[in-house]
Amino acid sequence: MSHSLAVLISGSGSNLQALIDAIEHQGLPARIDLVLSNRADAGGLARAKSAGLATAVIDHRDHDSRESFDQAMVDRLAPLAPDTVVLAGFMRILTPVFVRAFSDRLLNIHPSLLPKYPGLHTHRRALDAGDSQHGCSIHFVTEELDGGPLIAQAPVPVLPNDHEETLSKRVQQAEHRLYPDVVRWRAERRLFLTANGVQLDDRLLPPTGLVVPDLAAGDTARAG
Ligand code: GRF
């Protein structure tokens, strides 16, 4: 039976699209059982529908606490028993109500090289700091915001004339390659969160997770 995913989104869903494409065209052995959004106007819902996926909207504004919103999401997802819950641009802070329900199978992608720049406006912060390198990180989610154990990071260069838009585009390109790879490790039952840390195959990963070669530079950098 293929690996079951639930994908949570709030926005355009380009990372969701990368997963859909990897399943449809690159043999990612997983299926997306539900795309759940907290916003009815999330662009990703249209992407899900055109791929024939089930969708649901649970609007956080219909709930008077974060816990009640999280419980509603747990109630919707738990019967599906997803093998992995993928946060893909899901822009709500999760409480222990949600995190504990899916602990050890909850992934998030974040647009910075964590632990640098948790939270919002990461591209602006990297530019303001004069960083020469930026990137994205994928981690298991714990109760600490953007603080869970790292699985993989993809550095991208900051170029001299970069502004927020150009830099975020380059980071997103890296995200779209890295997230399907990490989800594939899960689907192939190679990636786990253990009491000792993140395990990929038979090794424990370092605190940075796996740092992959410069994705923005393309396959030649990988081959070299
Ligand atoms: C991504 O940059 C991701 O890192 C962040 O939100 C953005 C989502 O983009 N958490 P999309 O909705 O997948 O296009």
Coordinates of C-alpha atoms and ligand atoms in Angstrom, one line a residue:
M1 CA 0.0 0.0 0.0
S2 CA 1.4 3.4 -0.9
H3 CA 2.4 5.9 1.7
S4 CA -0.5 8.2 2.7
L5 CA -0.1 11.9 2.9
A6 CA -2.2 14.8 4.2
V7 CA -1.0 18.2 3.0
L8 CA -1.8 21.4 4.8
I9 CA -1.7 24.7 2.9
S10 CA -2.7 28.3 3.3
G11 CA -1.5 29.8 0.1
S12 CA -0.5 29.3 -3.5
G13 CA 0.5 25.6 -3.0
S14 CA 3.5 25.6 -5.2
N15 CA 5.1 23.0 -2.8
L16 CA 1.9 21.0 -3.0
Q17 CA 2.3 21.1 -6.8
A18 CA 5.8 19.8 -6.6
L19 CA 4.6 16.9 -4.6
I20 CA 1.7 16.2 -7.0
D21 CA 4.2 16.3 -9.9
A22 CA 6.6 14.0 -8.2
I23 CA 3.9 11.5 -7.6
E24 CA 2.5 11.7 -11.1
H25 CA 5.7 11.9 -13.0
Q26 CA 8.7 10.9 -10.9
G27 CA 7.4 7.7 -9.2
L28 CA 7.1 9.1 -5.7
P29 CA 5.4 6.2 -4.0
A30 CA 2.8 8.2 -2.1
R31 CA -0.7 9.3 -2.4
I32 CA -2.3 12.5 -1.2
D33 CA -5.5 11.6 0.7
L34 CA -6.4 15.1 1.6
V35 CA -5.4 18.7 1.0
L36 CA -6.5 20.8 4.0
S37 CA -6.5 24.6 4.0
N38 CA -7.4 27.1 6.6
R39 CA -8.4 29.5 3.8
A40 CA -11.1 29.0 1.3
D41 CA -9.3 31.2 -1.2
A42 CA -5.9 29.4 -1.1
G43 CA -4.7 29.0 -4.6
G44 CA -3.5 25.5 -3.7
L45 CA -7.0 24.2 -3.5
A46 CA -7.5 24.7 -7.2
R47 CA -4.2 22.8 -7.9
A48 CA -5.5 20.0 -5.7
K49 CA -8.9 19.9 -7.4
S50 CA -7.3 19.8 -10.9
A51 CA -5.2 16.9 -9.8
G52 CA -8.4 15.1 -8.6
L53 CA -7.5 15.3 -4.9
A54 CA -9.9 15.5 -2.0
T55 CA -9.9 18.9 -0.3
A56 CA -11.2 20.4 2.9
V57 CA -11.3 23.9 4.4
I58 CA -11.3 24.5 8.1
D59 CA -11.4 28.2 8.6
H60 CA -9.4 29.2 11.7
R61 CA -11.7 32.3 12.1
D62 CA -14.6 29.9 12.9
H63 CA -12.8 28.9 16.1
D64 CA -12.3 31.0 19.2
S65 CA -9.0 29.4 20.2
R66 CA -6.0 27.9 18.5
E67 CA -6.7 24.7 20.4
S68 CA -10.2 24.4 19.1
F69 CA -9.1 25.0 15.5
D70 CA -6.3 22.4 15.9
Q71 CA -8.8 19.9 17.4
A72 CA -11.1 20.4 14.4
M73 CA -8.1 19.6 12.1
V74 CA -7.2 16.5 14.1
D75 CA -10.8 15.3 14.0
R76 CA -10.7 15.7 10.2
L77 CA -7.3 14.0 9.7
A78 CA -7.2 11.3 12.3
P79 CA -9.7 9.0 10.6
L80 CA -7.4 9.0 7.5
A81 CA -4.5 7.9 9.6
P82 CA -2.0 9.6 7.3
D83 CA 1.6 8.2 7.4
T84 CA 3.0 11.7 7.0
V85 CA 1.4 15.1 7.5
V86 CA 3.1 17.7 5.3
L87 CA 2.9 21.4 6.1
A88 CA 3.4 23.2 2.8
G89 CA 3.0 26.9 3.4
F90 CA 0.6 26.4 6.2
M91 CA 0.6 29.7 7.9
R92 CA -0.9 29.0 11.4
I93 CA 1.0 28.4 14.5
L94 CA 0.2 24.9 15.8
T95 CA -0.5 24.0 19.4
P96 CA 0.3 20.8 21.2
V97 CA -3.2 19.6 20.4
F98 CA -2.2 19.1 16.8
V99 CA 1.6 18.5 17.1
R100 CA 1.1 15.7 19.7
A101 CA -1.6 14.0 17.5
F102 CA 0.9 13.6 14.6
S103 CA 4.3 13.8 16.4
D104 CA 7.0 11.9 14.6
R105 CA 5.2 12.1 11.3
L106 CA 4.7 15.9 10.9
L107 CA 7.0 17.7 8.4
N108 CA 7.4 21.4 7.7
I109 CA 9.3 23.4 5.2
H110 CA 10.7 26.8 6.2
P111 CA 12.4 29.4 3.9
S112 CA 15.6 29.9 5.8
L113 CA 18.6 27.9 6.9
L114 CA 17.3 27.2 10.4
P115 CA 18.1 27.9 13.2
K116 CA 18.6 31.2 11.4
Y117 CA 15.4 33.3 10.9
P118 CA 12.5 31.3 12.4
G119 CA 9.2 33.0 11.8
L120 CA 8.3 35.5 9.1
H121 CA 10.0 37.7 6.5
T122 CA 13.0 35.4 6.3
H123 CA 14.2 36.7 2.9
R124 CA 14.2 40.3 4.0
R125 CA 16.0 39.4 7.2
A126 CA 18.7 37.5 5.2
L127 CA 19.2 40.4 2.9
D128 CA 19.3 43.0 5.7
A129 CA 21.9 40.9 7.5
G130 CA 24.1 40.9 4.3
D131 CA 24.2 37.1 4.3
S132 CA 25.9 35.5 1.3
Q133 CA 23.9 32.3 1.7
H134 CA 20.2 31.7 2.3
G135 CA 18.1 28.7 1.7
C136 CA 15.3 26.4 3.0
S137 CA 15.0 23.8 5.7
I138 CA 12.8 20.8 6.2
H139 CA 12.2 19.6 9.8
F140 CA 10.1 17.4 11.9
V141 CA 7.6 19.6 13.8
T142 CA 7.7 19.9 17.5
E143 CA 6.0 22.3 19.9
E144 CA 8.7 24.9 19.3
L145 CA 8.0 27.1 16.3
D146 CA 10.3 26.3 13.5
G147 CA 12.5 24.5 16.1
G148 CA 12.0 20.8 15.4
P149 CA 14.8 18.4 14.4
L150 CA 16.3 19.2 11.0
I151 CA 16.0 16.7 8.2
A152 CA 17.5 18.5 5.2
Q153 CA 18.7 22.0 4.2
A154 CA 19.3 23.4 0.7
P155 CA 21.6 26.5 0.7
V156 CA 21.1 28.9 -2.1
P157 CA 23.5 31.9 -2.9
V158 CA 22.4 35.5 -2.3
L159 CA 23.4 37.4 -5.4
P160 CA 24.6 41.0 -5.4
N161 CA 21.5 42.6 -6.9
D162 CA 19.0 40.3 -5.1
H163 CA 15.8 41.7 -3.6
E164 CA 13.1 39.9 -1.7
E165 CA 11.3 38.7 -4.8
T166 CA 14.4 37.3 -6.7
L167 CA 15.8 35.7 -3.6
S168 CA 12.4 34.1 -2.6
K169 CA 12.0 32.7 -6.1
R170 CA 15.4 31.1 -5.9
V171 CA 14.7 29.6 -2.5
Q172 CA 11.3 28.3 -3.7
Q173 CA 13.0 26.5 -6.6
A174 CA 15.2 24.8 -4.0
E175 CA 12.1 24.0 -1.9
H176 CA 10.4 22.4 -4.9
R177 CA 13.3 20.0 -5.4
L178 CA 14.0 19.3 -1.7
Y179 CA 10.5 18.6 -0.4
P180 CA 9.6 15.7 -2.8
D181 CA 13.0 14.2 -2.0
V182 CA 12.4 14.2 1.7
V183 CA 8.8 13.0 1.3
R184 CA 10.2 10.2 -0.8
W185 CA 12.5 9.1 2.0
R186 CA 9.4 8.9 4.2
A187 CA 7.5 7.0 1.6
E188 CA 10.4 4.6 1.2
R189 CA 10.4 4.1 5.0
R190 CA 13.9 5.4 5.2
L191 CA 13.4 8.5 7.4
F192 CA 12.2 8.5 11.0
L193 CA 12.3 10.7 14.1
T194 CA 13.7 8.6 16.9
A195 CA 14.5 9.3 20.5
N196 CA 18.1 9.9 19.4
G197 CA 17.3 12.2 16.6
V198 CA 16.6 12.1 12.9
Q199 CA 17.4 8.8 11.3
L200 CA 17.9 8.4 7.5
D201 CA 18.6 4.8 6.5
D202 CA 21.1 3.5 9.1
R203 CA 22.6 6.8 10.2
L204 CA 21.6 9.5 12.6
L205 CA 21.8 12.9 10.9
P206 CA 23.8 15.8 12.2
P207 CA 22.0 18.8 13.8
T208 CA 21.9 20.6 10.5
G209 CA 20.1 17.6 8.8
L210 CA 21.5 16.6 5.5
V211 CA 22.9 19.6 3.7
V212 CA 22.3 19.0 0.0
P213 CA 24.4 20.6 -2.7
D214 CA 23.5 23.9 -4.2
L215 CA 20.1 23.1 -5.7
A216 CA 19.8 26.5 -7.4
A217 CA 23.0 25.7 -9.4
G218 CA 21.3 22.7 -10.9
D219 CA 22.4 19.2 -11.7
T220 CA 26.0 20.0 -12.7
A221 CA 26.7 21.1 -9.2
R222 CA 25.3 17.8 -7.9
A223 CA 27.3 15.8 -10.4
G224 CA 30.5 17.8 -9.7
Ligands
GRF1 C1 7.1 28.5 1.1 O1 8.1 29.4 0.9 C2 7.4 27.8 2.5 O2 8.7 27.7 2.8 C3 6.7 28.7 3.4 O3 5.6 29.1 2.8 C4 5.8 29.1 1.4 C5 4.7 28.4 0.7 O4 4.6 28.5 -0.6 N1 6.4 27.9 4.7 P1 3.6 27.6 -1.5 O5 2.2 27.9 -0.9 O6 4.0 26.2 -1.4 O7 3.7 28.2 -2.9

